[in-house]
Amino acid sequence: MSGLYSTLNVAIRGMNSQQTAIDVTSHNIANANTDGYSRQRALMETTRPSTTSTGQLGTGVQVSSISRIRDTYLDYQVRTENGTMGLYQGREKFLTEVQSIFNEVSETGVSSMLSEVFKSWSSLSTSPESSNTRTVVAQKSKALTDQLNSTYNQLSKLKVNCQDVIQKDVVDINGMLDQINDLNQQVIGVKVGGNEPNDLMDKRDLLVDQLSSKFGITIDKKTLAGEDLKATDNVGGADPTKDLYLVKSNPNDAVSRFSYVSTIVPKIVPPATVASQKPGEAGSYDVTYYKNGDTSTDANKVTMTMDLTPEQYDSLDQGRVILADKKGYAIDKNGIRLAGNDSNKNPIPLTDISGSAIATGTSYELFEPKTGELNGYQSVQTDIDTYISDLNNMAKAIAYSVNAVHSGESDADKDTRKFFVNSTDGKEEEITAGNIAVNGDILNNVMLINAGKGSTPEAYDGSRALAISKLKDVKLNIQGIGTKTTRADLLKVNTFSNDTTLGVMMVNSTSDGMTISGDFTDIINRIADKTQYAQKTVTNNTTLLAGLEESRTSISGVSLDEEMANLIQFQHAYAANAKIISTVDELLDLIVNGLKK
């Protein structure tokens, strides 16, 4: 009797185990199209045998665990390539827009307009007495300045758009980190109960995959399947010897988050109505950031006053992401909260960026990863600033050289009839691509254009107009122009002397200079090179990631054919165990009821 009951128990265990395997297979089939799902397997093992006079006798089977099939090395490779892909996708997106802004494939591009301007001056030299040729010079020049203004403004708007994307990324990243932290704690709780939290770990891994496209991450596996998640390659002011923990198994609140810097405004000190310095210059700034990047309410707004050098201003302006504690308050490299109140509502002393204690500054830590979308958006802002600066330098070179020949003066202060001015105050100082304009007096009266040798516009020999047209071939020291460079500074390098052939003062070439059109072509070529490199890298990484994902899917993905084959196998095993139970039932009936006969 004990033998039959033992056989009955073996069959029951077998049925239960096969039922569990069928449940797992059913779960796999149901999640065949679920993102991030890893196929699961019921791992079976023999139960403890019983000892008989003839030796050990098996007692059946049991499911030891339900585990997911996952290759952690492939996960690491995918996440590394996700970071590279995110970096160059971000760069490609905005660099392609930069190319569209310059619009050099059309007749309305800056290159074409530059050529038209110099041609109009050449035409004026042959008909200096004609108001029509003078009008063409004025209008062609105005079209050029309008295009430079438009290009400058569009680049500036594109930079703002890029910063908006960074802000949205900061919100998304903080949200993902909070979700990963919650899942981490749930995983640990399930493991403490002795079970396998497969589905929870799949959700966590999917979020980590998505996060890896934002910036580089490192994962430390902990006991009970908990994970510590760190940011890698954090440069900027952060101490490279210290780990930047974003998720921790224990304690789970000693972690960093990110906040977004919305504005960097020169500080106005009463009774002044304007700041003493312009954006980008060394000085004191009011820096406003939103905790955790959430700009939906002013309750998240925090304003810090800090002293910045030009380099620090550019770094903060282009980076925009600062380290914060879990509540979103800015922290220094030691994790100490800044620019607000601590948990005891006590004001925190302010320090400058170097850490020295002063009354009007705040220490902060920029987050500047070396990979991922954030790096792509941060680095492309540097590119945009460079292109804007290059355009500004070119605008200065155009204005300074044309104005000098037009007036015969190397000193802008002595020039009473400038051809190009800045639209803000009608002067030559602080000309940029964004404000360069043709002198309004000349637009209203084209006969004020100086075309001949004489000092008055009425000199109709055309020599001065011809000299200006020849500026297209003059190599100017454009690469040496900066924000403070004046006309006199440029002409010290290029020199300004009398052209004996034309009889007017002329700007001379410098051996290491560039023509205006050559300088602009160089800008366009650099944009094209960077854009093409980003596009090629995205294409290559798409192929590489596809291969890695295919490898990972072959291991972790659900194959419906395989699952159906397994289902049939488990079905037959279940039926066979049921048959054993039926057979034992018949034997028991024979033994019990057969004795009556």
XYZ file of C-alpha atoms in Angstrom:
597
model
C 0.000 0.000 0.000
C 2.779 2.477 0.910
C 4.420 1.756 -2.415
C 1.322 2.693 -4.406
C 0.799 5.826 -2.362
C 4.428 6.739 -2.984
C 3.895 6.283 -6.725
C 0.748 8.402 -6.464
C 2.742 11.217 -4.826
C 5.410 10.998 -7.546
C 2.730 11.396 -10.209
C 1.090 14.301 -8.367
C 4.424 16.091 -8.114
C 4.981 15.442 -11.791
C 1.591 16.885 -12.714
C 2.145 19.959 -10.559
C 5.593 20.569 -12.061
C 4.342 20.164 -15.629
C 1.424 22.451 -14.822
C 3.886 25.089 -13.611
C 5.940 24.657 -16.790
C 2.777 25.089 -18.881
C 1.931 28.262 -16.914
C 5.414 29.659 -17.586
C 5.130 28.778 -21.280
C 1.730 30.451 -21.426
C 3.248 33.563 -19.808
C 6.018 33.588 -22.428
C 3.547 33.306 -25.294
C 1.367 36.068 -23.846
C 4.396 38.408 -23.649
C 5.934 37.520 -26.996
C 5.525 41.145 -28.138
C 6.135 42.892 -24.811
C 9.080 45.337 -24.911
C 11.891 44.341 -22.587
C 10.398 40.950 -21.728
C 12.874 38.098 -21.172
C 11.646 34.571 -21.724
C 11.340 32.480 -18.579
C 11.995 28.852 -17.809
C 10.762 26.598 -15.032
C 13.876 24.879 -13.745
C 13.072 21.354 -12.530
C 15.042 19.122 -10.213
C 14.522 15.739 -8.597
C 13.096 15.686 -5.113
C 14.926 14.051 -2.259
C 14.900 10.251 -2.737
C 13.716 7.793 -0.122
C 15.935 4.971 1.141
C 14.703 1.402 0.777
C 16.218 -2.013 1.339
C 17.212 -2.105 -2.291
C 18.686 1.392 -2.310
C 17.515 4.961 -2.876
C 14.231 5.338 -4.672
C 13.317 8.533 -6.533
C 10.375 10.502 -5.238
C 9.657 12.633 -8.297
C 10.270 16.167 -9.491
C 9.801 19.712 -8.297
C 10.232 23.185 -9.790
C 13.251 24.681 -8.064
C 12.837 28.157 -9.572
C 11.383 30.159 -12.415
C 14.253 32.098 -13.932
C 14.551 34.481 -16.840
C 17.060 33.989 -19.644
C 19.343 37.026 -19.808
C 22.923 37.714 -20.992
C 24.346 40.546 -18.872
C 27.323 41.038 -21.178
C 25.035 41.710 -24.124
C 23.101 44.119 -21.904
C 26.348 45.967 -21.217
C 27.214 46.135 -24.925
C 23.752 47.355 -25.897
C 23.789 50.061 -23.239
C 27.240 51.250 -24.261
C 26.150 51.559 -27.879
C 22.896 53.202 -26.795
C 24.994 55.992 -25.303
C 26.932 56.457 -28.537
C 23.743 56.336 -30.582
C 22.033 58.900 -28.337
C 25.042 61.224 -28.587
C 25.181 61.303 -32.376
C 21.424 61.207 -32.922
C 21.192 64.350 -30.806
C 24.001 65.989 -32.753
C 22.635 64.920 -36.128
C 19.193 66.285 -35.315
C 20.429 69.819 -34.632
C 23.377 69.950 -37.017
C 21.016 69.068 -39.850
C 18.883 72.039 -38.818
C 21.990 74.240 -38.753
C 22.683 73.254 -42.359
C 19.114 74.121 -43.297
C 19.442 77.527 -41.657
C 22.515 78.444 -43.717
C 20.598 77.382 -46.842
C 23.705 77.460 -49.024
C 22.229 75.332 -51.812
C 19.910 78.182 -52.842
C 20.415 81.554 -54.483
C 19.407 83.245 -51.237
C 22.368 81.863 -49.315
C 24.999 84.143 -47.819
C 27.671 83.044 -50.328
C 25.519 84.038 -53.305
C 24.589 87.330 -51.692
C 28.228 88.150 -50.926
C 29.068 87.600 -54.566
C 26.162 89.802 -55.645
C 27.228 92.614 -53.311
C 30.773 92.766 -54.690
C 29.420 92.550 -58.274
C 27.147 95.502 -57.560
C 30.144 97.571 -56.388
C 31.988 96.598 -59.556
C 29.014 97.718 -61.638
C 28.885 100.976 -59.702
C 32.526 101.651 -60.560
C 31.591 101.762 -64.259
C 28.478 103.926 -63.758
C 29.116 105.963 -60.588
C 26.846 108.779 -61.723
C 23.795 106.502 -61.960
C 21.360 106.396 -59.075
C 20.140 103.017 -60.310
C 23.542 101.334 -59.828
C 23.821 102.984 -56.418
C 20.373 101.668 -55.497
C 21.446 98.168 -56.528
C 24.501 98.438 -54.218
C 22.324 99.560 -51.311
C 19.646 96.921 -51.858
C 22.072 94.050 -52.458
C 23.941 95.042 -49.313
C 20.674 95.245 -47.372
C 19.684 91.784 -48.625
C 23.026 90.476 -47.353
C 22.624 92.060 -43.915
C 19.025 90.827 -43.682
C 20.204 87.298 -44.450
C 22.975 87.548 -41.855
C 20.422 88.843 -39.319
C 18.046 86.000 -40.149
C 20.770 83.356 -39.927
C 21.927 84.735 -36.577
C 18.390 84.834 -35.154
C 17.556 81.336 -36.379
C 20.749 79.938 -34.853
C 19.912 81.662 -31.572
C 16.394 80.201 -31.633
C 17.798 76.774 -32.457
C 20.013 76.972 -29.386
C 16.964 77.799 -27.261
C 15.139 74.821 -28.794
C 18.094 72.632 -27.896
C 17.931 73.853 -24.308
C 14.205 73.069 -24.216
C 15.010 69.498 -25.258
C 17.605 69.291 -22.479
C 14.992 70.450 -19.970
C 12.569 67.759 -21.125
C 15.361 65.187 -20.931
C 16.106 66.213 -17.346
C 12.472 65.648 -16.380
C 12.415 62.278 -18.160
C 15.705 61.171 -16.600
C 14.626 62.042 -13.069
C 11.336 60.221 -13.648
C 13.132 57.108 -14.889
C 15.515 57.185 -11.945
C 12.602 57.336 -9.512
C 10.916 54.402 -11.274
C 14.136 52.392 -11.244
C 14.551 53.112 -7.543
C 10.985 51.957 -6.801
C 11.448 48.777 -8.852
C 14.766 48.168 -7.131
C 13.084 48.146 -3.738
C 10.271 45.904 -4.987
C 12.827 43.459 -6.405
C 14.616 43.313 -3.063
C 11.314 42.767 -1.254
C 10.407 39.836 -3.489
C 13.871 38.309 -3.124
C 13.622 38.529 0.655
C 10.514 36.347 0.365
C 12.559 33.727 -1.498
C 11.011 34.282 -4.936
C 12.301 35.416 -8.336
C 10.979 38.868 -9.397
C 11.537 38.204 -13.103
C 8.936 40.593 -14.473
C 10.048 43.374 -12.136
C 13.662 42.922 -13.204
C 12.589 43.067 -16.866
C 10.864 46.376 -16.228
C 13.928 47.671 -14.438
C 16.255 46.556 -17.243
C 14.027 48.192 -19.852
C 14.222 51.499 -17.989
C 17.992 51.143 -17.641
C 18.230 50.523 -21.403
C 16.250 53.702 -22.046
C 18.338 55.632 -19.544
C 21.580 54.472 -21.174
C 20.693 56.447 -24.305
C 20.636 59.635 -22.180
C 24.136 59.278 -20.642
C 26.692 56.677 -19.654
C 25.758 54.474 -16.708
C 27.449 51.853 -14.556
C 25.603 49.147 -12.637
C 26.841 47.446 -9.488
C 24.981 44.239 -8.694
C 24.160 43.904 -5.014
C 22.827 41.131 -2.827
C 19.161 40.197 -3.122
C 19.174 41.365 -6.785
C 19.372 45.045 -5.807
C 21.380 47.368 -8.031
C 23.429 50.513 -7.471
C 23.284 52.707 -10.553
C 25.985 55.306 -11.179
C 26.661 57.884 -13.879
C 29.963 57.359 -15.663
C 32.352 59.919 -17.140
C 30.957 62.847 -15.196
C 33.352 65.662 -15.956
C 33.035 69.343 -15.179
C 33.659 70.306 -11.581
C 32.740 66.982 -9.987
C 35.452 65.050 -8.210
C 36.338 62.205 -10.618
C 37.389 59.990 -7.709
C 33.881 60.010 -6.273
C 31.003 57.932 -7.588
C 27.859 59.736 -8.664
C 25.161 57.411 -7.346
C 21.709 57.826 -8.850
C 20.068 54.695 -7.424
C 21.244 52.811 -4.346
C 20.002 49.615 -2.758
C 20.691 50.876 0.740
C 20.154 53.603 1.698
C 17.979 54.477 -1.264
C 17.753 58.199 -0.488
C 21.478 59.033 -0.550
C 21.372 59.640 -4.283
C 21.711 62.495 -6.763
C 19.227 63.916 -9.208
C 19.443 66.641 -11.867
C 18.043 70.156 -12.078
C 17.796 72.467 -15.078
C 19.266 75.971 -15.330
C 16.668 78.103 -17.105
C 18.236 81.585 -17.124
C 21.632 83.203 -16.547
C 21.067 86.960 -16.255
C 23.635 89.666 -15.418
C 22.829 90.935 -11.950
C 21.422 94.425 -11.641
C 22.740 96.195 -8.554
C 20.496 99.048 -7.315
C 20.257 101.914 -8.032
C 21.384 100.844 -11.533
C 18.673 99.862 -14.019
C 20.952 97.716 -16.152
C 23.743 95.304 -15.301
C 27.329 96.490 -15.508
C 28.322 93.612 -17.806
C 26.856 91.906 -20.829
C 26.002 88.189 -20.974
C 29.183 86.199 -21.287
C 31.422 88.764 -19.624
C 32.999 88.254 -16.225
C 30.733 89.462 -13.468
C 27.867 88.698 -11.137
C 24.839 86.753 -12.410
C 21.423 85.696 -11.179
C 21.184 82.021 -12.117
C 17.720 80.466 -11.948
C 17.211 76.716 -11.965
C 14.152 74.489 -11.630
C 14.280 71.595 -9.201
C 14.340 68.260 -11.057
C 13.797 70.219 -14.289
C 10.094 70.701 -13.554
C 9.171 74.119 -14.966
C 5.424 73.635 -14.541
C 5.320 75.669 -11.327
C 7.311 78.550 -9.870
C 7.391 76.639 -6.600
C 10.286 74.686 -8.140
C 12.217 77.834 -9.074
C 15.419 78.651 -7.193
C 17.615 81.664 -7.956
C 21.301 81.785 -7.030
C 23.678 84.723 -7.322
C 27.152 83.778 -8.473
C 30.303 85.288 -9.922
C 31.262 83.785 -13.275
C 34.224 84.115 -15.579
C 33.532 84.065 -19.347
C 34.589 80.398 -19.458
C 32.309 79.500 -16.556
C 29.433 81.387 -18.155
C 29.839 79.493 -21.439
C 30.113 76.163 -19.632
C 26.946 76.770 -17.620
C 25.071 78.243 -20.580
C 25.846 75.270 -22.802
C 25.585 72.589 -20.085
C 22.395 73.667 -18.270
C 22.240 70.493 -16.132
C 23.427 70.704 -12.533
C 23.678 68.040 -9.867
C 21.007 68.108 -7.200
C 19.845 66.106 -4.211
C 16.744 63.922 -4.360
C 14.495 66.940 -3.807
C 16.112 68.853 -6.646
C 18.201 71.376 -4.711
C 21.616 72.152 -6.205
C 24.522 70.455 -4.430
C 28.286 70.810 -4.458
C 30.753 67.983 -5.136
C 30.387 66.817 -1.534
C 26.627 66.519 -1.819
C 25.899 69.578 0.341
C 22.760 71.462 -0.608
C 23.210 75.019 -1.895
C 21.116 78.077 -2.627
C 18.189 77.305 -0.416
C 17.228 76.106 3.036
C 18.361 72.859 4.569
C 16.030 70.449 6.321
C 16.164 72.647 9.438
C 15.091 75.717 7.431
C 18.476 77.342 8.033
C 19.953 79.450 5.217
C 22.987 77.797 3.662
C 26.131 79.990 3.348
C 26.928 80.910 -0.243
C 30.284 80.319 -1.870
C 31.684 81.149 -5.261
C 32.322 78.578 -7.980
C 35.807 77.841 -6.690
C 34.484 77.118 -3.218
C 35.754 80.327 -1.586
C 33.258 81.796 0.836
C 31.824 85.112 -0.371
C 28.517 86.872 -0.008
C 27.295 86.891 -3.596
C 28.167 83.551 -5.180
C 27.155 79.922 -5.128
C 29.100 76.758 -5.753
C 27.473 74.289 -8.115
C 28.345 71.123 -10.023
C 27.620 70.773 -13.719
C 26.682 67.383 -15.090
C 28.615 66.950 -18.335
C 28.581 63.307 -19.457
C 30.792 62.181 -22.310
C 28.144 60.129 -24.069
C 24.382 59.943 -24.566
C 21.746 62.425 -25.683
C 22.647 64.960 -23.014
C 26.209 65.173 -24.286
C 24.916 65.458 -27.846
C 22.658 68.394 -26.984
C 25.299 70.061 -24.806
C 28.064 69.723 -27.391
C 25.899 70.917 -30.278
C 25.270 74.147 -28.352
C 29.019 74.673 -28.326
C 28.974 74.215 -32.099
C 26.100 76.675 -32.517
C 27.909 79.251 -30.374
C 31.005 78.751 -32.528
C 29.038 79.296 -35.746
C 27.400 82.409 -34.296
C 30.824 83.709 -33.267
C 32.207 82.944 -36.747
C 29.301 84.821 -38.344
C 29.872 87.760 -36.001
C 33.546 87.883 -36.948
C 32.673 87.761 -40.631
C 30.110 90.550 -40.186
C 32.768 92.675 -38.486
C 35.248 91.949 -41.274
C 32.695 93.015 -43.900
C 31.713 96.177 -42.018
C 35.237 97.229 -41.041
C 36.806 96.689 -44.456
C 33.979 98.246 -46.488
C 33.593 101.184 -44.086
C 37.343 101.827 -44.104
C 37.597 101.989 -47.891
C 34.270 103.823 -48.190
C 35.449 106.591 -45.875
C 39.222 106.354 -46.280
C 39.536 106.243 -42.481
C 41.138 103.511 -40.367
C 39.611 104.993 -37.213
C 35.869 104.445 -36.919
C 35.530 107.539 -34.717
C 36.636 109.735 -37.635
C 34.229 108.087 -40.088
C 31.207 110.346 -40.468
C 29.423 108.297 -43.129
C 29.689 104.602 -42.378
C 28.194 102.262 -44.954
C 27.531 99.441 -42.444
C 26.360 100.082 -38.871
C 24.709 98.114 -36.099
C 20.948 98.481 -36.069
C 20.844 99.042 -32.301
C 22.403 102.509 -32.153
C 23.568 103.249 -35.700
C 27.227 102.939 -34.773
C 29.952 100.543 -35.862
C 30.836 99.358 -32.375
C 29.538 95.965 -31.320
C 28.437 94.942 -34.795
C 27.310 91.328 -34.974
C 25.674 89.191 -37.617
C 22.462 89.766 -35.689
C 22.478 93.574 -35.915
C 24.597 94.510 -38.955
C 22.653 96.853 -41.245
C 23.178 99.312 -44.062
C 23.277 102.920 -42.817
C 19.716 104.237 -42.880
C 20.850 107.574 -44.347
C 22.330 105.750 -47.338
C 19.180 103.670 -47.823
C 17.150 106.900 -47.844
C 19.553 108.677 -50.200
C 21.766 106.372 -52.278
C 23.657 109.380 -53.642
C 25.487 109.472 -50.279
C 27.499 106.386 -51.337
C 31.154 107.330 -51.820
C 32.085 105.910 -55.222
C 35.029 108.061 -56.402
C 38.426 109.335 -55.293
C 37.097 112.515 -53.799
C 35.937 112.947 -50.248
C 32.365 113.633 -51.308
C 29.790 111.313 -52.895
C 29.640 113.597 -55.915
C 33.024 112.330 -57.127
C 31.932 110.171 -60.030
C 35.141 108.506 -61.189
C 34.218 105.144 -59.583
C 37.681 104.385 -58.150
C 36.440 103.886 -54.598
C 33.617 101.589 -55.718
C 36.151 99.515 -57.674
C 38.400 99.316 -54.585
C 35.476 98.032 -52.491
C 34.653 95.431 -55.144
C 38.270 94.231 -54.941
C 37.818 93.523 -51.203
C 36.371 90.166 -52.225
C 39.941 89.021 -52.981
C 41.627 90.612 -49.942
C 42.795 88.176 -47.277
C 41.629 89.603 -43.969
C 42.671 88.551 -40.479
C 39.150 87.305 -39.764
C 40.361 84.486 -37.494
C 41.934 87.125 -35.220
C 38.709 89.075 -34.738
C 37.100 88.882 -31.306
C 34.221 90.493 -29.449
C 36.352 93.547 -28.582
C 38.147 93.908 -31.934
C 37.761 97.349 -33.557
C 38.318 98.544 -37.103
C 41.673 99.962 -36.091
C 42.698 96.615 -34.573
C 41.913 94.776 -37.810
C 43.731 97.304 -39.979
C 46.830 97.111 -37.808
C 47.201 93.508 -38.950
C 46.058 93.971 -42.544
C 47.499 97.497 -42.892
C 45.695 100.340 -44.600
C 47.535 102.327 -47.251
C 47.045 104.311 -50.426
C 46.499 102.303 -53.587
C 48.510 104.269 -56.139
C 46.628 102.712 -59.040
C 43.179 103.626 -57.787
C 44.152 106.661 -55.778
C 42.199 105.656 -52.660
C 43.045 104.129 -49.301
C 42.884 100.333 -49.535
C 42.908 97.403 -47.109
C 45.861 95.119 -47.823
C 45.977 91.334 -47.634
C 47.766 89.521 -44.834
C 49.635 86.319 -45.644
C 47.795 84.176 -43.095
C 44.351 85.713 -43.640
C 41.238 84.556 -45.480
C 38.921 86.193 -47.958
C 35.399 86.895 -46.722
C 33.874 84.306 -49.042
C 36.655 81.839 -48.192
C 35.970 82.290 -44.492
C 32.265 81.644 -44.998
C 33.000 78.602 -47.155
C 35.188 77.303 -44.336
C 32.257 77.681 -41.920
C 29.952 75.770 -44.264
C 32.537 73.016 -44.805
C 33.008 72.545 -41.059
C 29.264 72.289 -40.554
C 29.017 69.761 -43.379
C 31.898 67.677 -42.002
C 30.391 67.496 -38.519
C 26.931 66.737 -39.853
C 28.188 63.991 -42.153
C 30.248 62.455 -39.358
C 27.202 62.402 -37.079
C 25.056 60.884 -39.840
C 27.621 58.188 -40.656
C 28.051 57.336 -36.985
C 24.282 57.014 -36.537
C 24.108 54.754 -39.593
C 26.975 52.560 -38.366
C 25.621 52.380 -34.836
C 22.159 51.515 -36.107
C 23.643 48.487 -37.837
C 25.746 47.571 -34.794
C 22.821 47.932 -32.397
C 20.593 45.895 -34.684
C 23.131 43.062 -34.536
C 23.412 43.281 -30.765
C 19.641 43.387 -30.351
C 19.316 40.363 -32.625
C 21.852 38.490 -30.502
C 20.047 39.489 -27.331
C 16.683 38.523 -28.793
C 18.023 35.130 -29.822
C 18.837 34.530 -26.159
C 16.149 36.418 -24.248
C 13.379 36.788 -26.799
C 10.343 34.566 -27.067
C 10.238 32.129 -29.994
C 6.647 31.080 -30.566
C 7.765 27.933 -32.409
C 9.953 26.912 -29.492
C 7.250 27.689 -26.953
C 4.679 25.639 -28.882
C 7.090 22.712 -29.012
C 7.652 23.036 -25.264
C 3.921 23.258 -24.687
C 3.367 19.958 -26.485
C 6.198 18.367 -24.497
C 4.780 19.549 -21.177
C 1.276 18.506 -22.267
C 2.406 14.941 -22.980
C 4.322 14.821 -19.691
C 1.245 16.089 -17.848
C -0.934 13.482 -19.572
C 1.562 10.730 -18.775
C 1.562 11.655 -15.093
C -2.219 11.700 -15.144
C -2.122 8.230 -16.659
C 0.074 7.076 -13.780
C -2.492 8.400 -11.315
C -5.253 6.611 -13.205
C -3.230 3.398 -13.164
C -2.555 3.692 -9.410
C -6.269 4.287 -8.908
C -7.093 1.060 -10.753
C -4.497 -0.852 -8.721
C -5.852 0.504 -5.479
C -9.366 -0.437 -6.559
C -8.148 -3.910 -7.428
C -6.480 -4.346 -4.061
C -9.314 -2.935 -1.974
C -12.319 -4.274 -3.840
C -10.674 -7.441 -5.132
C -10.201 -8.797 -1.611
C -13.966 -9.189 -1.256
C -13.941 -11.739 -3.990
